[in-house]
XYZ file of C-alpha atoms in Angstrom:
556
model
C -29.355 -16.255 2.129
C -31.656 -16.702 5.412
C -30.193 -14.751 8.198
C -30.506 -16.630 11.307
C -31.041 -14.511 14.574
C -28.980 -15.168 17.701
C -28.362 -13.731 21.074
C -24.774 -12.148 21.299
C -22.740 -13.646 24.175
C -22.563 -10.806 26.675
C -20.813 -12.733 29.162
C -17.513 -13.513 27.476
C -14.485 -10.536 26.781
C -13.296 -9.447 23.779
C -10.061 -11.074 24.367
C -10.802 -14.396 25.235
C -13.628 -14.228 22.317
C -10.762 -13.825 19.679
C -8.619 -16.389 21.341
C -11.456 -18.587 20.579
C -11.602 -17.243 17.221
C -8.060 -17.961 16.402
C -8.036 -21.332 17.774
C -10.922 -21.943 15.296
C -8.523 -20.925 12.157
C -6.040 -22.957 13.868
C -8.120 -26.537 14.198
C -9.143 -25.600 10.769
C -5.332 -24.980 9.123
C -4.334 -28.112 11.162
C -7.113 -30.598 9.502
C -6.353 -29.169 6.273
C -2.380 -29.943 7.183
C -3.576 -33.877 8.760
C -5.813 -34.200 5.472
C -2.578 -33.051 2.991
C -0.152 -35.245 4.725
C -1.728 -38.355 4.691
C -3.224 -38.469 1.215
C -1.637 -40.457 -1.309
C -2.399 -38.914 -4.837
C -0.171 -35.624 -6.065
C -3.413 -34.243 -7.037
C -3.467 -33.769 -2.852
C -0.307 -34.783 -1.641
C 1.404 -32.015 -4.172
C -1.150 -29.801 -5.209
C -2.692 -29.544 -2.664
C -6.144 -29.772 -4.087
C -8.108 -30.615 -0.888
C -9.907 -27.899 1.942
C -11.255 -28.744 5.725
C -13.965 -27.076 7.287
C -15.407 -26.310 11.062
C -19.458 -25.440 10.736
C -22.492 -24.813 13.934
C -24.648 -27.685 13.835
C -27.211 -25.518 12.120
C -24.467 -26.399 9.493
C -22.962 -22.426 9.441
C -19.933 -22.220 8.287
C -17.475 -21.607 11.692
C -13.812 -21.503 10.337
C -11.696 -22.707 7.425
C -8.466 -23.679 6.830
C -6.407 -21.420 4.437
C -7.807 -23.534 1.459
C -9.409 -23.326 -2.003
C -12.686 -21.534 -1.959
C -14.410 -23.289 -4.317
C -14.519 -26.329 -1.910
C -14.917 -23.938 1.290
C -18.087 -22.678 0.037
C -19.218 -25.589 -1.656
C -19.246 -27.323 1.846
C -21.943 -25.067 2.621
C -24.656 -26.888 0.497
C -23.063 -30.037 1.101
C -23.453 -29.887 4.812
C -26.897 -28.543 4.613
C -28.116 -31.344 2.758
C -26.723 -33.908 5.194
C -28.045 -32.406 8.197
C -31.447 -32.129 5.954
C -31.370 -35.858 5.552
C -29.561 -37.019 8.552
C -31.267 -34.856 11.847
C -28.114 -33.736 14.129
C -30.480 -35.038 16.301
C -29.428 -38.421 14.885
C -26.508 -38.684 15.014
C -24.092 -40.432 17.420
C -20.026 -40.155 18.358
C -17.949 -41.732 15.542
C -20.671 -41.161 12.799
C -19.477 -39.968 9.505
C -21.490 -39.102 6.143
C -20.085 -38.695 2.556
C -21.777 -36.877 -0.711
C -20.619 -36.139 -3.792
C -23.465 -35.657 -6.346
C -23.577 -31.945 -7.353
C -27.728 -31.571 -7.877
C -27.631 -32.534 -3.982
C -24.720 -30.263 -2.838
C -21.619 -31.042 -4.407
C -20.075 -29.045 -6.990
C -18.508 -31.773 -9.254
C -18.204 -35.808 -9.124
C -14.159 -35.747 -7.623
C -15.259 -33.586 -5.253
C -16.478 -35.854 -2.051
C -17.407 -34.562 1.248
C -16.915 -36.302 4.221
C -18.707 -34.475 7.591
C -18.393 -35.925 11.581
C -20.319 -34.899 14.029
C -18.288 -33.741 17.256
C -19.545 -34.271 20.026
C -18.940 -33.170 23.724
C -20.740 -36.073 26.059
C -24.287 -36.789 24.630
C -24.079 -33.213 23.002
C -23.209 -32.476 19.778
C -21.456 -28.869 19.496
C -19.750 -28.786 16.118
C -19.495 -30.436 12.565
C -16.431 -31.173 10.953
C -15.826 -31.334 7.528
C -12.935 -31.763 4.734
C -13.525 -32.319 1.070
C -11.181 -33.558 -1.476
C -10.252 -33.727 -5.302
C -10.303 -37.717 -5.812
C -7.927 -38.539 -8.599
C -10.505 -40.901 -10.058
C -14.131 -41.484 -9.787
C -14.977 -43.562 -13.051
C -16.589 -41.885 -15.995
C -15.648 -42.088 -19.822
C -12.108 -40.720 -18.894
C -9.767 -41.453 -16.427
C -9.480 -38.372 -13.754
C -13.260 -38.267 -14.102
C -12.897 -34.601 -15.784
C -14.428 -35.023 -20.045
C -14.881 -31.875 -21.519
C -16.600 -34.051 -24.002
C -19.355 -34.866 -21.388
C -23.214 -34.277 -22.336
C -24.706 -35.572 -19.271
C -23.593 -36.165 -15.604
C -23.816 -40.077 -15.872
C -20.749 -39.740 -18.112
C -18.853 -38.292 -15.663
C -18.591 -40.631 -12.533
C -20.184 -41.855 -10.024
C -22.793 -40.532 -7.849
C -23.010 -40.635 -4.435
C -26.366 -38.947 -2.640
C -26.119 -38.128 1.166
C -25.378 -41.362 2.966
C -23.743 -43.089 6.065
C -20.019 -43.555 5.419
C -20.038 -44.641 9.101
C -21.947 -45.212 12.045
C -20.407 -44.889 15.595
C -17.439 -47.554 14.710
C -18.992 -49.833 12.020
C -17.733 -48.786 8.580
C -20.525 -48.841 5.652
C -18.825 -52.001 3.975
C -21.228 -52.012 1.215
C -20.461 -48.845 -0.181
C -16.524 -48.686 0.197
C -16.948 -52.191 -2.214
C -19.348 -50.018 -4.795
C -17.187 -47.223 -4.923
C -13.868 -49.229 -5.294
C -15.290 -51.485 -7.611
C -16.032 -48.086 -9.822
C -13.088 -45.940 -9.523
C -9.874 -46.969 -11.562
C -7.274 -46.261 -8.812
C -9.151 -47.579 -5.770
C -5.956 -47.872 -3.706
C -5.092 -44.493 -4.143
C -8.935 -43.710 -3.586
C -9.238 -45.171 -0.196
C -6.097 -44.073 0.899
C -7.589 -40.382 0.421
C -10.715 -41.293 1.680
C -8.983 -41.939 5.105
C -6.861 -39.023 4.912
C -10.196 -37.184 4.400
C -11.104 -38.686 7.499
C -8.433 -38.649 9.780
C -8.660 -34.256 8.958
C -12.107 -34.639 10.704
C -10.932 -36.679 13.388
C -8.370 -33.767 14.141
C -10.696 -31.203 14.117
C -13.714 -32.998 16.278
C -10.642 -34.190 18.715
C -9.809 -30.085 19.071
C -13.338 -28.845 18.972
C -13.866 -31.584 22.482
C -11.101 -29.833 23.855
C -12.765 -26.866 23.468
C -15.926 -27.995 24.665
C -14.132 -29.385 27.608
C -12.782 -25.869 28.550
C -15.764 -23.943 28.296
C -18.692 -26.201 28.058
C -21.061 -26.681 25.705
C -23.986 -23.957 25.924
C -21.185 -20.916 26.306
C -19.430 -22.492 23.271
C -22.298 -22.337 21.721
C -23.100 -18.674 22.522
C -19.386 -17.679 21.599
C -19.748 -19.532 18.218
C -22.975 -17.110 17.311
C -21.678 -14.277 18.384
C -18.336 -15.060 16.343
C -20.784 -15.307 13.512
C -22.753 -11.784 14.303
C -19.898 -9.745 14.679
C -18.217 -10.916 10.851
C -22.028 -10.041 9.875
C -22.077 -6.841 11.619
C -18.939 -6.118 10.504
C -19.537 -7.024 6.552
C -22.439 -4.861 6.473
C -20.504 -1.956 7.995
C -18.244 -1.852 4.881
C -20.526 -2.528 2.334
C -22.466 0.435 3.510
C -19.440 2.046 2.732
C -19.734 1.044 -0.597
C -21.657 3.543 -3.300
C -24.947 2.004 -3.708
C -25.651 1.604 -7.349
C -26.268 -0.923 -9.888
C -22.217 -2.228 -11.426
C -22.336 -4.758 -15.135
C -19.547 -6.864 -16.441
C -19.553 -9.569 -18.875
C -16.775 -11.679 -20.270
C -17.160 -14.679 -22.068
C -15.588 -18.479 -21.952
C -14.113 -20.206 -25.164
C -16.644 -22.625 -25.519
C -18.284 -25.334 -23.496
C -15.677 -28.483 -24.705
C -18.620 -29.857 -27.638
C -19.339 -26.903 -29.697
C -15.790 -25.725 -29.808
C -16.939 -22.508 -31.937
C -19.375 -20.691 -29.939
C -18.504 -18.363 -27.058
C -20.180 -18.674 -23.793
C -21.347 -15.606 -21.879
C -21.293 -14.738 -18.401
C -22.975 -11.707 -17.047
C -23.364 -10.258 -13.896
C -25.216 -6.520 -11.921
C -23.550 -6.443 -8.275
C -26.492 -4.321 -7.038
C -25.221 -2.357 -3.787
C -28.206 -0.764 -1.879
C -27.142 -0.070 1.842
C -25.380 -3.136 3.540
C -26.724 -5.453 1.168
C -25.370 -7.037 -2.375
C -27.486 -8.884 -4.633
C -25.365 -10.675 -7.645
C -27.990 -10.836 -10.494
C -26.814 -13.386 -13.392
C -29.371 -12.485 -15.369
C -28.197 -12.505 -19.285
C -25.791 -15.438 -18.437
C -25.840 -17.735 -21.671
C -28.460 -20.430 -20.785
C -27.133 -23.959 -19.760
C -24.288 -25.384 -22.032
C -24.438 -29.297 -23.990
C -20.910 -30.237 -22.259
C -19.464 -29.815 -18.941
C -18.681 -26.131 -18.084
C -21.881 -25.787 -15.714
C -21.933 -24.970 -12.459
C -24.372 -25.654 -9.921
C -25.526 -22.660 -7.574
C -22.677 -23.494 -4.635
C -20.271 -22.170 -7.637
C -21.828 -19.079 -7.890
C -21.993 -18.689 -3.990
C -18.455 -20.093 -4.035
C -17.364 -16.758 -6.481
C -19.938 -14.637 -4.330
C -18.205 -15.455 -1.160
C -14.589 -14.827 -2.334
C -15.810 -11.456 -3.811
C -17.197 -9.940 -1.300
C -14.179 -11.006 1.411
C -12.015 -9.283 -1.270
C -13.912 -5.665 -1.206
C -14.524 -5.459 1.905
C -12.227 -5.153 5.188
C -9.720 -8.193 4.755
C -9.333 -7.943 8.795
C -12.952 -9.130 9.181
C -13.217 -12.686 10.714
C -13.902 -14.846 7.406
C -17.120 -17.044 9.181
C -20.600 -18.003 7.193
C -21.691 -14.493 8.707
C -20.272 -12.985 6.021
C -22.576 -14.157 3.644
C -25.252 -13.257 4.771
C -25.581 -9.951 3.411
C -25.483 -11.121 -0.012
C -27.976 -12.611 -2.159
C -27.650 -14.022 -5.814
C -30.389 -14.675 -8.678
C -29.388 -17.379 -10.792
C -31.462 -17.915 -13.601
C -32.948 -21.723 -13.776
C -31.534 -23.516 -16.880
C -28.573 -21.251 -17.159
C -24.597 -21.343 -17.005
C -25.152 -20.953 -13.384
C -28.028 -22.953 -12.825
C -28.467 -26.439 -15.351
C -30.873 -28.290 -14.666
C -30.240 -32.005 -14.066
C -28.515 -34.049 -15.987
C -26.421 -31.495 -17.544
C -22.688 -31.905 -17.542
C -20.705 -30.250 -14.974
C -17.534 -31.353 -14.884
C -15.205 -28.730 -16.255
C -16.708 -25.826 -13.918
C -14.155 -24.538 -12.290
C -13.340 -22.194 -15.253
C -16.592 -20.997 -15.169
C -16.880 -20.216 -11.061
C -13.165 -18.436 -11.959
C -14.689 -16.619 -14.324
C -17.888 -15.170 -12.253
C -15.556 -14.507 -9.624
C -13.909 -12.671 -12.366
C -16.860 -11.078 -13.744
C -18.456 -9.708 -9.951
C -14.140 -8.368 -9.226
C -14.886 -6.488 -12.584
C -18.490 -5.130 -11.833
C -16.993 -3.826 -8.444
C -13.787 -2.174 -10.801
C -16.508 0.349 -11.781
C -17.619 0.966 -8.341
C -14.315 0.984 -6.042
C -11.717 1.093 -8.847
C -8.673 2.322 -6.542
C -9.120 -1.307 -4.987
C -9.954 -4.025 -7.606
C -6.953 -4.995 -9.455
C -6.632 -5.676 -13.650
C -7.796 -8.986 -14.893
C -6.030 -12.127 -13.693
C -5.510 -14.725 -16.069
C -8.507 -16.521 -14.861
C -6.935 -19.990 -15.910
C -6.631 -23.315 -13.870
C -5.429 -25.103 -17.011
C -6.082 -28.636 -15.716
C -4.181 -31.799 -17.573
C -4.858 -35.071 -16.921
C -2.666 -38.017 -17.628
C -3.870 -41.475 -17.919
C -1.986 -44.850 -19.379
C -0.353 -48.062 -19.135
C 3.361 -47.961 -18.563
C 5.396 -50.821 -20.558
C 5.304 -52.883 -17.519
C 1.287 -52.731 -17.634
C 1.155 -50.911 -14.651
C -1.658 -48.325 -14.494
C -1.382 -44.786 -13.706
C -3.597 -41.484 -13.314
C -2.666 -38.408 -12.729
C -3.752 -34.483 -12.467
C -2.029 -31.265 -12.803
C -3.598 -27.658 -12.172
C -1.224 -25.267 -14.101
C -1.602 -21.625 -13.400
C -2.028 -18.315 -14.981
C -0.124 -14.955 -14.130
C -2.329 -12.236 -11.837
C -3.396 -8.746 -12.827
C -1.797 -6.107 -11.903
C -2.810 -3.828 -8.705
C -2.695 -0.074 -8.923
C 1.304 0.404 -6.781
C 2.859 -2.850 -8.104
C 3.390 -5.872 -10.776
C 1.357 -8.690 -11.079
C 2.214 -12.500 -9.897
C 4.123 -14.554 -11.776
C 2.382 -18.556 -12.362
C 0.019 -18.266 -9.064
C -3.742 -19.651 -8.813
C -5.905 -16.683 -8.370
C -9.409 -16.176 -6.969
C -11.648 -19.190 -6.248
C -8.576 -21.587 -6.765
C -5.576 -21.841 -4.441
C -3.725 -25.257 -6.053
C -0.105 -25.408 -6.456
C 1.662 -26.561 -9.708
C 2.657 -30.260 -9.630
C 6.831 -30.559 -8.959
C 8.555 -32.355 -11.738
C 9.896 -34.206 -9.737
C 6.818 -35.625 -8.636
C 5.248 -35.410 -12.573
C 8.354 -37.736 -13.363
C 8.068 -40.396 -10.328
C 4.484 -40.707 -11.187
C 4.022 -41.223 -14.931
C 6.390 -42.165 -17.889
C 6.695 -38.663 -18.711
C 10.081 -36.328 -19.281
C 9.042 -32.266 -18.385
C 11.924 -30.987 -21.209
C 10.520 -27.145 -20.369
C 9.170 -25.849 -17.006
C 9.846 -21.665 -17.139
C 8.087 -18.259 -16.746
C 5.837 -16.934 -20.297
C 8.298 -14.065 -21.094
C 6.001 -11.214 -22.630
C 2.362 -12.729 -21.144
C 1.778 -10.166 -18.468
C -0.039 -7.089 -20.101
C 2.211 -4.016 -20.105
C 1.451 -1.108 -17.966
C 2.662 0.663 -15.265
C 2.851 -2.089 -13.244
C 3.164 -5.420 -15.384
C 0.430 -7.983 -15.172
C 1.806 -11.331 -14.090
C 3.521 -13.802 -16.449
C 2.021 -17.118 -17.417
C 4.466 -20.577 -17.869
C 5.355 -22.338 -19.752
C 5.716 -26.188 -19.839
C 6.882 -29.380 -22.551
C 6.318 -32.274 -21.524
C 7.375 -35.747 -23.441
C 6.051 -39.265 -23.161
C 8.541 -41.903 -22.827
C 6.099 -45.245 -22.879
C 3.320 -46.266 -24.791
C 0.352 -43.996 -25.565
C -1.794 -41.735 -23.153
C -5.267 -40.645 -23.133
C -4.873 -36.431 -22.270
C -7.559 -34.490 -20.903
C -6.983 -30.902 -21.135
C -8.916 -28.364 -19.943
C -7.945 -24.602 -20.811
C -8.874 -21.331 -21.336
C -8.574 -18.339 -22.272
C -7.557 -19.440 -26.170
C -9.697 -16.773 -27.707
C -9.332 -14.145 -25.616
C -6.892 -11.836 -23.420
C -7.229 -11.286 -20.203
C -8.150 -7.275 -20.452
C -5.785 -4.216 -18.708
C -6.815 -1.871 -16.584
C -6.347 2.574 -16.142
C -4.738 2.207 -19.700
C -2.829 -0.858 -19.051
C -2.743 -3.525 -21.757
C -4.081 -6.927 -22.110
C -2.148 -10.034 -21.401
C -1.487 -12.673 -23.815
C -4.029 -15.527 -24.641
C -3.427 -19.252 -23.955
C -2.405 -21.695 -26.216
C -1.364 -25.262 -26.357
C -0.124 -27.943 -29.290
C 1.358 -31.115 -29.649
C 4.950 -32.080 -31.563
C 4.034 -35.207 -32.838
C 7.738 -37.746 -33.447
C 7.661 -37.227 -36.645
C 8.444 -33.233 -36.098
C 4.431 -32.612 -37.180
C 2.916 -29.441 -35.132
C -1.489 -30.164 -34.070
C -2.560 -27.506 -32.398
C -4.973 -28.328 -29.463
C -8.014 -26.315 -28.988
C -8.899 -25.239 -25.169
C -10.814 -28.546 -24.138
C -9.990 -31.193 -25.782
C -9.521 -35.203 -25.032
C -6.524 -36.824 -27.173
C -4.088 -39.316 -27.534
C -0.348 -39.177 -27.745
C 2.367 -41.481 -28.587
C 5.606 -42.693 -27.810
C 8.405 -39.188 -28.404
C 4.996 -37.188 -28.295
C 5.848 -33.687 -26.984
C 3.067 -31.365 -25.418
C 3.819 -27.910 -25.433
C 1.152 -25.532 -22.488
C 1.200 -21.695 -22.452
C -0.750 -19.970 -20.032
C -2.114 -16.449 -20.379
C -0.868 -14.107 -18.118
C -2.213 -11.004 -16.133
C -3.620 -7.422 -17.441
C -1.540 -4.405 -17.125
C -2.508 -1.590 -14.664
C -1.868 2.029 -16.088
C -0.003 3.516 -19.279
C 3.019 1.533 -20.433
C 4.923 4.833 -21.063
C 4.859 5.235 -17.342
C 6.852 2.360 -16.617
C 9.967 2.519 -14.001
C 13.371 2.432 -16.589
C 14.849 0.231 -13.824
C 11.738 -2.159 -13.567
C 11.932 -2.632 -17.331
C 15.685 -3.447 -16.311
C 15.023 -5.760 -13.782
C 12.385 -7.561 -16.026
C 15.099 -8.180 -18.820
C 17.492 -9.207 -16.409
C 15.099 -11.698 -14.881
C 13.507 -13.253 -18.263
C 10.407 -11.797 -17.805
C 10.167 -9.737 -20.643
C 12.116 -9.568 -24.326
C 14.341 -7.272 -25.230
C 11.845 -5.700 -28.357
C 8.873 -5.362 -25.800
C 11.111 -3.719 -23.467
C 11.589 -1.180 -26.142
């Protein structure tokens, strides 16, 4: 990471300098709130599964909304690569540019970014930014997600850095290509324009900003925003012991070659206020889709190191700029085109995972036990009786480790994910589907001390026709480990009932078919344990038998 050398702003106070700062966070949390409220897919609307952005026109990132890091980060790339092929100096009022395509940016195909330039008078000051989870973006499956992938082509379309918009003429061209290649185009374009209108909000705020202080003291209060969360990051990693700190876990498989394991390794390497995430002895690039480009490993980097260090410290791209990572070219981390990439987030979880667990070693007071490091993601696609069409996604969630004074989180997205599970209700308005079972995993947190959190539990039944499922798990062949003596939490697992009472269990990834009186049963892992069972509170054990969140023979 290229640290970029600025001249603090000597003539502003501390005061007004983080009023400024929280009115950043705040034009930030309200795009992300414009962007959620007028999108029309659950996968947004519900879940939530959508992130807005404020960056420098040197494309640094500024401020973000409380979001999903995967997307926060992956902006980063994205935004670089516009302003590499569109000049700021370009640009006019009303512009807006779109990418998608993760070998120039992106992180996967249903992931588009939309950036506008704000402007204050013939100045530009700002770039604002929101990226989104599309429902559907064409492929060999509806939701755009195959684990069965072997190549990008099969997984959508591909949009390169271009011109969504210029000043108030909309590209008309490619709004026809990419509704003419998505299945749900409505639903599409209507989050398209809610991706749109967040940018809108944030360039209005940004001018009023602008209008209040002008444009060249903005500009020095935005750099020295970004030097003091630098200054300040490198203070408490120099409080770190410098050393050299190895984990390595290892995914199910990569969704083709259902029988081999897939490692990830990484050496956080502390030396003074520097850390240097080294991913060499990562299994080399996979044959289907759990890749991930480098803005998933910067993704993980960037949610690590806000998690050990000062969680006061203004979260701005100046925090990154201590770090550096080596990611081996044709590796996990680092495919070379066109290898599949669908299915990453499991993998950026898991490095997040991995670089938490290298820092266990090194400040193990701090870093928790394992999380579940699940986003089991289900997609549902069919033709309801009345040949209407319908898509739709689900992110189902894991339980969290447990910390060193308390219990693990129940059902929760943990690290580089921050979805919410889809409401039945909104599962049952949306699709021919019945949920029969929606309940806490009793038993799935790891024992301990402190109990890691539980995973769920959830049955769903189709009521119409057939469906084409894409399910994307993990976690099937392994637990998530305990911590201080704690114990693991249980593995993931997942079948179908077919009618006729017949049980088919369903491997982690998998794309498959059900019927009419199909049921699908999910079980997600749940958290590792922190500290000796034996140690456990009588009265917690209590309240977890009360609550359902344990049985009675492993409460004994």
């Amino acid at each position: 990471m290229t640290r970029t050398t600025t001249t603090p702003c000597r003539t502003v106070d501390p005061i007004t300098l983080e009023v400024l700062r929280n009115k950043l966070d705040g034009i930030a949390d309200e795009m992300e709130a414009t962007l959620i409220r007028s999108s029309f897919s659950p996968v947004v609307k519900e879940s939530m599964d959508a992130s807005a952005s404020l960056f420098t026109i040197d494309g640094t990132t500024l401020a973000q909304a409380t979001a999903i890091p995967i997307h926060l980060a992956t902006l980063i790339p994205c935004v670089a690569r516009i302003i590499e092929t569109f000049p700021v100096a370009t640009m006019r009022e009303g512009d807006l540019f779109i990418l998608n395509d993760p070998y120039l940016g992106g992180t996967h195909l249903p992931d588009f970014a939309v950036i506008m330039p704000v402007f204050h008078g013939e100045i530009p000051v700002a770039l604002s930014c929101t990226m989104t989870h599309h429902q559907d973006v064409g492929g060999m499956t509806a939701g755009s997600v195959p684990t069965d992938a072997t190549e990008i082509f099969q997984e959508g379309i591909r949009i390169p850095p271009l011109r969504l918009r210029s000043g108030d003429a909309w590209n008309d061209t490619l709004l026809a290509l990419l509704k003419q290649n998505v299945r749900m185009p409505e639903t599409f374009l209507g989050d398209l324009n809610a991706q749109v209108a967040g940018c809108a909000t944030g360039a209005r705020r940004v001018q009023e900003l602008a209008a209040v202080y002008g444009t060249d003291q903005l500009a020095a209060m935005f750099a020295e925003l970004l030097d003091r969360s630098e200054r300040l990051t490198r203070e408490a990693i120099s409080a770190l012991p410098d050393g050299r700190y190895t984990y390595v876990d290892f995914l199910d498989n990569d969704g083709v070659e259902l029988d081999k394991r897939v490692r990830v390794e990484v050496t956080a390497i502390v030396e003074g206020d520097t850390i240097v995430f080294d991913f060499t002895g990562t299994s080399l690039q996979t044959t289907g889709p759990i890749n991930a480009v480098p803005s998933g490993a910067l993704a993980a980097a960037f949610f690590t190191v806000r998690a050990v260090t000062d969680p006061l410290i203004p979260t701005n791209g100046g925090c990154i700029r201590p770090v550096r990572l080596v990611l081996p070219e044709g590796s996990l981390v680092n495919p070379n085109e066109p290898a599949p990439v669908n299915t990453r987030t499991v993998t950026i979880k898991m490095m997040a995972a991995c670089m938490l667990g290298a820092f266990r070693e090194c400040i193990p007071d701090k870093i928790p036990a394992s999380d579940a490091v699940v986003m089991n993601g289900i997609v549902w696609s069919g033709i309801r009786d009345d040949g209407s069409r319908y898509v739709l996604s689900e992110m189902i969630a894991g339980g969290s480790g447990a910390a060193i004074d308390r219990d693990g989180l129940d059902v929760i997205e943990t690290d580089v994910t921050n979805c919410m599970n889809l409401p039945v209700e909104s599962l049952e308005m949306n699709t021919p589907i019945r949920m029969h079972q929606c309940a806490i995993r009793p038993d799935s947190g790891g024992l301990g001390q402190y109990r890691g959190g539980n995973g769920v539990i959830r049955e769903y039944e189709l009521l119409e026709g057939t469906a084409r499922i894409t399910h994307r798990g993990e976690r099937f062949f392994s637990e998530p480990p305990g911590t201080a003596g704690g114990e693991s939490g249980m593995s993931g697992e997942s079948w179908i009932v077919r009618e006729n009472g017949e049980r088919e269990d369903i491997p982690s990834k998998r794309v498959f078919t059900m019927h009419r009186g199909d049921r699908l049963v999910v079980q997600t892992p749940g958290g590792g344990g922190y500290g000796p069972a034996k140690a456990r509170d009588a009265d917690a054990i209590a309240m977890d038998l009360r609550n359902g969140k344990t049985t009675l023979s492993q409460a004994r």
